[in-house]
GROMACS .gro file of N, CA and C in nm:
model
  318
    1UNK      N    1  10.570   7.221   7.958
    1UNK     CA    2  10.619   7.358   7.965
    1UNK      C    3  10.758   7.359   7.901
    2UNK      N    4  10.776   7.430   7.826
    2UNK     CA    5  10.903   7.424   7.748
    2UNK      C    6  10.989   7.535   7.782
    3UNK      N    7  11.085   7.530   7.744
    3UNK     CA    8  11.241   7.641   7.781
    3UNK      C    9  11.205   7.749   7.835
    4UNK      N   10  11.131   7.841   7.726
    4UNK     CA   11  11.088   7.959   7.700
    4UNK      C   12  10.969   7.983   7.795
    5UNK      N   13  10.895   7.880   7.839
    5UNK     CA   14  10.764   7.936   7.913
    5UNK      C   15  10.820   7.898   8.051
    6UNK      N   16  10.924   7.846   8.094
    6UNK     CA   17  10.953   7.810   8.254
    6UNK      C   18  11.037   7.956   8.243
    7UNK      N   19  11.133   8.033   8.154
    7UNK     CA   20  11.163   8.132   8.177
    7UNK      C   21  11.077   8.234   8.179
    8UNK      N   22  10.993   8.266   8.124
    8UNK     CA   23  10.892   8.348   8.125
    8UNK      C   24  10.808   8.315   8.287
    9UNK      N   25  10.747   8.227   8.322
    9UNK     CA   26  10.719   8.180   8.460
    9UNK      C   27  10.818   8.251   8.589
   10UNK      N   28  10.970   8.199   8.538
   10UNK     CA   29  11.046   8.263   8.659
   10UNK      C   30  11.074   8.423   8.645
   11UNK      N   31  11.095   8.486   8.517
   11UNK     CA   32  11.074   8.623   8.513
   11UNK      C   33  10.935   8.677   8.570
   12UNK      N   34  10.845   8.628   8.508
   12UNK     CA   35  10.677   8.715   8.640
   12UNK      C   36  10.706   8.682   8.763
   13UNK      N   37  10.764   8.605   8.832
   13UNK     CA   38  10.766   8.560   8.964
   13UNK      C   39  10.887   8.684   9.003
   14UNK      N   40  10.962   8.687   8.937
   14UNK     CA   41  11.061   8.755   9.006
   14UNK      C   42  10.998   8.915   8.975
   15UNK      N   43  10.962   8.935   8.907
   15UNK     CA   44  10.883   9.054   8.909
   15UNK      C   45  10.768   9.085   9.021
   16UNK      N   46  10.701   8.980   9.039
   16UNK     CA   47  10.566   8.988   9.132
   16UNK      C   48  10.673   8.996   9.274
   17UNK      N   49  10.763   8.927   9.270
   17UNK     CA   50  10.834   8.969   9.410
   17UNK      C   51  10.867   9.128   9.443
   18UNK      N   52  10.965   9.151   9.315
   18UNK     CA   53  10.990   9.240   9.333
   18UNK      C   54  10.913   9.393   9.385
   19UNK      N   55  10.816   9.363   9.302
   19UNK     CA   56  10.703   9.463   9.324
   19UNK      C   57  10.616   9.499   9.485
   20UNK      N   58  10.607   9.334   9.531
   20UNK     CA   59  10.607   9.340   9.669
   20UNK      C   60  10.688   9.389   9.757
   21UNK      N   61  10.847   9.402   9.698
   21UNK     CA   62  10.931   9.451   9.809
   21UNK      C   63  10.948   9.568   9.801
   22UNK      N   64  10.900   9.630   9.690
   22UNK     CA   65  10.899   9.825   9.626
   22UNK      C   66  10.795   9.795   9.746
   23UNK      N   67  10.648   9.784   9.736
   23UNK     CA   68  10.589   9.841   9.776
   23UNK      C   69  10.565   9.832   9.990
   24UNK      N   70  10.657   9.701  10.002
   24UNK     CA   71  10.676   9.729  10.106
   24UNK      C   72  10.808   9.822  10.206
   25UNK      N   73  10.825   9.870  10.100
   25UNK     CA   74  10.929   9.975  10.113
   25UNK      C   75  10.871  10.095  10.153
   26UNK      N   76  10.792  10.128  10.115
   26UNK     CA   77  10.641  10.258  10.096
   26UNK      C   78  10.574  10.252  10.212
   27UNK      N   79  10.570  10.151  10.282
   27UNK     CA   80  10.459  10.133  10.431
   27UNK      C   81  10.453   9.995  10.455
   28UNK      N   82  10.417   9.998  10.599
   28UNK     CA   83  10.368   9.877  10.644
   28UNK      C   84  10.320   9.818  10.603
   29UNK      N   85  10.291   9.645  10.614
   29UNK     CA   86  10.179   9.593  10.571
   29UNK      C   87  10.058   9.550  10.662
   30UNK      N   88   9.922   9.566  10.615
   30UNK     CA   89   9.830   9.570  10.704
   30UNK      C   90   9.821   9.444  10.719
   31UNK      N   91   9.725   9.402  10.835
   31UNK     CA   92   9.656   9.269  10.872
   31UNK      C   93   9.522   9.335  10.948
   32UNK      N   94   9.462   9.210  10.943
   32UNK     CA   95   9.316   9.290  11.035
   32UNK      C   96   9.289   9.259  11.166
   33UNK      N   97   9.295   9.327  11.226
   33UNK     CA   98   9.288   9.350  11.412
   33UNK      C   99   9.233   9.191  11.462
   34UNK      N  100   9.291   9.197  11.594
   34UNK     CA  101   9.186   9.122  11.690
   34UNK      C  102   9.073   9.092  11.632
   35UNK      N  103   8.969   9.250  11.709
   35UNK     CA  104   8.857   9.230  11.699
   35UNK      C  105   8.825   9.243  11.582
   36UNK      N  106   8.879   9.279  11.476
   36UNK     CA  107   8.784   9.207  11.274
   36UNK      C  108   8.786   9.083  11.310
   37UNK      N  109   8.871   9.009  11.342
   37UNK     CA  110   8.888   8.846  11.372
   37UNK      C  111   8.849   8.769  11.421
   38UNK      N  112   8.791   8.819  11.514
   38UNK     CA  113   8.665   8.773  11.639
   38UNK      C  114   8.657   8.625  11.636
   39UNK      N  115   8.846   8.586  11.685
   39UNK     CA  116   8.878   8.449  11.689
   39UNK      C  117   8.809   8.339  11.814
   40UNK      N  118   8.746   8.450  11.921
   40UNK     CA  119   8.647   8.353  12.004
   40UNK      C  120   8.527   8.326  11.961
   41UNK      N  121   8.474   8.402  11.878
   41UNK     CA  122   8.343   8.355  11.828
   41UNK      C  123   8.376   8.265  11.685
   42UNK      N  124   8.462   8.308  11.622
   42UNK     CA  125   8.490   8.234  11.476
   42UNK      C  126   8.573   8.094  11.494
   43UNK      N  127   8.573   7.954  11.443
   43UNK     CA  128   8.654   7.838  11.463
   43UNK      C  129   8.773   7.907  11.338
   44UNK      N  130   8.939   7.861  11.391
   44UNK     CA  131   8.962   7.877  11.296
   44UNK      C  132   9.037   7.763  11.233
   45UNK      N  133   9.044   7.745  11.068
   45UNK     CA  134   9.071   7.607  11.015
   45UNK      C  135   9.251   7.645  11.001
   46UNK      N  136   9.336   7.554  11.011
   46UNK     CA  137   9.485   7.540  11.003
   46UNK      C  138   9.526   7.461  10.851
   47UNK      N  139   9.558   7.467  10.798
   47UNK     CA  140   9.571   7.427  10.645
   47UNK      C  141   9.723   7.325  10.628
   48UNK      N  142   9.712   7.157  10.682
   48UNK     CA  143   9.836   7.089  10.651
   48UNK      C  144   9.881   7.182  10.522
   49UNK      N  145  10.050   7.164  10.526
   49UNK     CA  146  10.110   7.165  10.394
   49UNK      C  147  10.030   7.134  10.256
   50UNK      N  148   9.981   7.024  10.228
   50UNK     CA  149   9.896   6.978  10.140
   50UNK      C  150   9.793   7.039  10.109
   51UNK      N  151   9.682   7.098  10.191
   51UNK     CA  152   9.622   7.145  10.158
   51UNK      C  153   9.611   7.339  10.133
   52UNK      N  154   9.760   7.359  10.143
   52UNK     CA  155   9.719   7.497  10.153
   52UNK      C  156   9.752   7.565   9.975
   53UNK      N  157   9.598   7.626   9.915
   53UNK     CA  158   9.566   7.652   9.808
   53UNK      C  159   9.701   7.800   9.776
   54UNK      N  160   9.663   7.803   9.612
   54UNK     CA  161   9.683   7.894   9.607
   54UNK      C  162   9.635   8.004   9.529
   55UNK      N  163   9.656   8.161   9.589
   55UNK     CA  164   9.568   8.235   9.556
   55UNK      C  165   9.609   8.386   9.513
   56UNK      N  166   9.560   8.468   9.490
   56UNK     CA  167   9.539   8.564   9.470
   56UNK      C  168   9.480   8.636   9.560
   57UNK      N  169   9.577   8.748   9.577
   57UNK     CA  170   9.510   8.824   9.716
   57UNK      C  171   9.561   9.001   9.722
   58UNK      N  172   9.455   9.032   9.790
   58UNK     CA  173   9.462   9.174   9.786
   58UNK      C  174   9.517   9.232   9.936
   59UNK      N  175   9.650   9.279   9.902
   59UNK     CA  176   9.726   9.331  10.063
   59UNK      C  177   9.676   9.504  10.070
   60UNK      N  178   9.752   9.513  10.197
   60UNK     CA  179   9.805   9.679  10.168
   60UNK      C  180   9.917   9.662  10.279
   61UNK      N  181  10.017   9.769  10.155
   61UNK     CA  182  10.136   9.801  10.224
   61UNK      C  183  10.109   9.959  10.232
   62UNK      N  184  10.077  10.025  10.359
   62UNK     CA  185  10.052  10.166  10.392
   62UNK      C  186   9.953  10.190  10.340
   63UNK      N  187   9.887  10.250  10.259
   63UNK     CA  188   9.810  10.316  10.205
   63UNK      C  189   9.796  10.228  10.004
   64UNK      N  190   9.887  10.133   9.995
   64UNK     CA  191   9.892  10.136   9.857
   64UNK      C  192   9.849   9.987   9.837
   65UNK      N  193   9.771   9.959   9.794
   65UNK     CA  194   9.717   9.789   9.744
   65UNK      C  195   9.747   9.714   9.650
   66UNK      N  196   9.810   9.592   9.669
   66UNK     CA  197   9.898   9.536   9.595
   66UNK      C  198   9.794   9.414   9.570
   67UNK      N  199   9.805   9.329   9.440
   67UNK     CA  200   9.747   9.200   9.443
   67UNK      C  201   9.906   9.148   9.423
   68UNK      N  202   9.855   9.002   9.531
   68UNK     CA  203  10.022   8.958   9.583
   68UNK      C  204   9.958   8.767   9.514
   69UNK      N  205  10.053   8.679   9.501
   69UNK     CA  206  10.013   8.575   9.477
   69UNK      C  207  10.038   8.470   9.617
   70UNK      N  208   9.979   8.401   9.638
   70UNK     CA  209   9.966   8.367   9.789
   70UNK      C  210   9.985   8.247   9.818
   71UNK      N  211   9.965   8.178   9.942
   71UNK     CA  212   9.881   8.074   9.967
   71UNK      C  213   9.800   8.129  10.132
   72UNK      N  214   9.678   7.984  10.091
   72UNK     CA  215   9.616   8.005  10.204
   72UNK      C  216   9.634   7.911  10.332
   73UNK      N  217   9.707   7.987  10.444
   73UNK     CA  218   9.743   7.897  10.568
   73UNK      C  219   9.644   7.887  10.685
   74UNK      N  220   9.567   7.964  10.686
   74UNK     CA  221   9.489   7.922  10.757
   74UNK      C  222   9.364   8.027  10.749
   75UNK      N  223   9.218   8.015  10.774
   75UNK     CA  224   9.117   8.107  10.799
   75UNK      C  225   9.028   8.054  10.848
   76UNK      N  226   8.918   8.153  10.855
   76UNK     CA  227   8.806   8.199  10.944
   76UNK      C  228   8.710   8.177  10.837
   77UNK      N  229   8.529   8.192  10.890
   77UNK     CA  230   8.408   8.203  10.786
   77UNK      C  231   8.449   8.318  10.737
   78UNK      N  232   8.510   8.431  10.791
   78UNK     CA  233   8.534   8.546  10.749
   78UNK      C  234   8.668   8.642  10.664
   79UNK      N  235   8.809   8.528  10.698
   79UNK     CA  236   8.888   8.577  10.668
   79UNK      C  237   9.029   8.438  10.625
   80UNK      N  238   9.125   8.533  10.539
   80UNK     CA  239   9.222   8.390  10.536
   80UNK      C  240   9.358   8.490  10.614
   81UNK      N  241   9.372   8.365  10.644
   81UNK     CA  242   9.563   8.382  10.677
   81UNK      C  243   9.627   8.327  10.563
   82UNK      N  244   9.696   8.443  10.489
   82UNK     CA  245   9.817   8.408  10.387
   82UNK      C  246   9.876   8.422  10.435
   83UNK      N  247   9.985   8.349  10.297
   83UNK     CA  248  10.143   8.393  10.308
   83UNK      C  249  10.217   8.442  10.148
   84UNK      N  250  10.264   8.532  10.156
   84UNK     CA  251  10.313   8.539  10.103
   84UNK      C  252  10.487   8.589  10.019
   85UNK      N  253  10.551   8.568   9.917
   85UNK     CA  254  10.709   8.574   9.933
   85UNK      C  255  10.727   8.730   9.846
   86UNK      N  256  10.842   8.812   9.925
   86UNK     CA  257  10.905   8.971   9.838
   86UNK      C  258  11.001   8.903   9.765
   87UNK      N  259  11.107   8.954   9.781
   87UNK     CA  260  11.230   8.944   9.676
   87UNK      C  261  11.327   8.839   9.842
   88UNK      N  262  11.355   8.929   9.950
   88UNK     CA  263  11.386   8.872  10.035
   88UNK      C  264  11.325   8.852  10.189
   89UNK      N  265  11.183   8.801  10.154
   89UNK     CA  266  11.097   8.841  10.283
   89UNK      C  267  10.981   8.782  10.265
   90UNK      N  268  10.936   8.689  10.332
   90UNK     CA  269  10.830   8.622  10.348
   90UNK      C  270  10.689   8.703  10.468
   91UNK      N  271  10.567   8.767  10.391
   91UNK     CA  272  10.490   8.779  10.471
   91UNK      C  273  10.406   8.702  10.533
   92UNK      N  274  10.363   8.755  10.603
   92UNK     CA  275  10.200   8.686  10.657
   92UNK      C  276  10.132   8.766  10.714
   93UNK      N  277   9.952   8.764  10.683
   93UNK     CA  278   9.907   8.849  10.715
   93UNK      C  279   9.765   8.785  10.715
   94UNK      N  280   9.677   8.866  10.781
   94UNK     CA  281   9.494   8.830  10.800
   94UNK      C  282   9.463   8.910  10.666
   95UNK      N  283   9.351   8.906  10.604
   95UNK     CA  284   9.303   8.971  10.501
   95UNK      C  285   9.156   8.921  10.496
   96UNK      N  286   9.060   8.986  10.470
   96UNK     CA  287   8.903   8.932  10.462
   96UNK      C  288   8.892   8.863  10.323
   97UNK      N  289   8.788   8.730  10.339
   97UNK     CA  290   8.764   8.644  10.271
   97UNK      C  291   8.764   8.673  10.125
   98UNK      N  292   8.678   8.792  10.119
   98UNK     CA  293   8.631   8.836   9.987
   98UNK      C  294   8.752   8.897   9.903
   99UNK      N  295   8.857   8.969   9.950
   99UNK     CA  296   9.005   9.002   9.913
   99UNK      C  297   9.077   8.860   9.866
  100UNK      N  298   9.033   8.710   9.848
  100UNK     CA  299   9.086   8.632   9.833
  100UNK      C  300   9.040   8.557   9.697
  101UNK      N  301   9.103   8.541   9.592
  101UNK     CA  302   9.048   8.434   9.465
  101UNK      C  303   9.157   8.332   9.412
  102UNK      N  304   9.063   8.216   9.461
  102UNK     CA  305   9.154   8.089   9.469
  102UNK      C  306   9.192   8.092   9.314
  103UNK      N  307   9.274   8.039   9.283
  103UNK     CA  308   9.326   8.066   9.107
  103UNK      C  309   9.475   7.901   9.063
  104UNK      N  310   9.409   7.867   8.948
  104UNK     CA  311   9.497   7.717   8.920
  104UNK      C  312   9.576   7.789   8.869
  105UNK      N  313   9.601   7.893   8.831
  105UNK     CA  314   9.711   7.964   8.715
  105UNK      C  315   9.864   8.025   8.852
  106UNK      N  316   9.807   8.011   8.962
  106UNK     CA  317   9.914   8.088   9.076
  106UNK      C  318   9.989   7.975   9.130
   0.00000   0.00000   0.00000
């Protein structure tokens, strides 16, 4: 990776933050209830440091849907626990499985 593409790298990043913190400016951010989670019937997996991927993921802050770049800390057959970083604010949130695409480029 040369000069020009690690700057280009840290400019989208600081953009993809930024954009997260506009839009959590606008509304809450969702997660999915208890019962979507149905953590007594579902096992759920905990993701060492090492293994936690990273991804592409679809939030909502209020009403407005953001694809945020992630990792995955922990989930369900049904759902992941991300995390993900704003400008000055680290989320975390439940989101369903299918809202999630593991990606080598994130």
């Amino acid at each position: 990776m040369g000069a020009s593409d690690r700057l280009k790298y840290a400019t989208d990043v600081r953009s993809a933050r930024a954009s997260v913190s506009a839009a959590a400016r606008r509304g809450p951010l969702q997660t999915l209830s208890d019962r979507e989670l149905a953590l007594r019937e579902h096992p759920v997996t905990v993701y060492p440091h090492a293994l936690q991927r990273r991804v592409q993921a679809w939030v909502r802050f209020g009403a407005e849907a953001v694809r945020v770049n992630a990792k995955i800390m922990r989930s369900t057959p049904l759902a992941a626990g991300i995390e993900f970083q704003g400008e000055d604010e680290t989320f975390r949130c439940w989101v369903w499985g299918n809202a999630v695409t593991v990606s080598e480029d994130v």
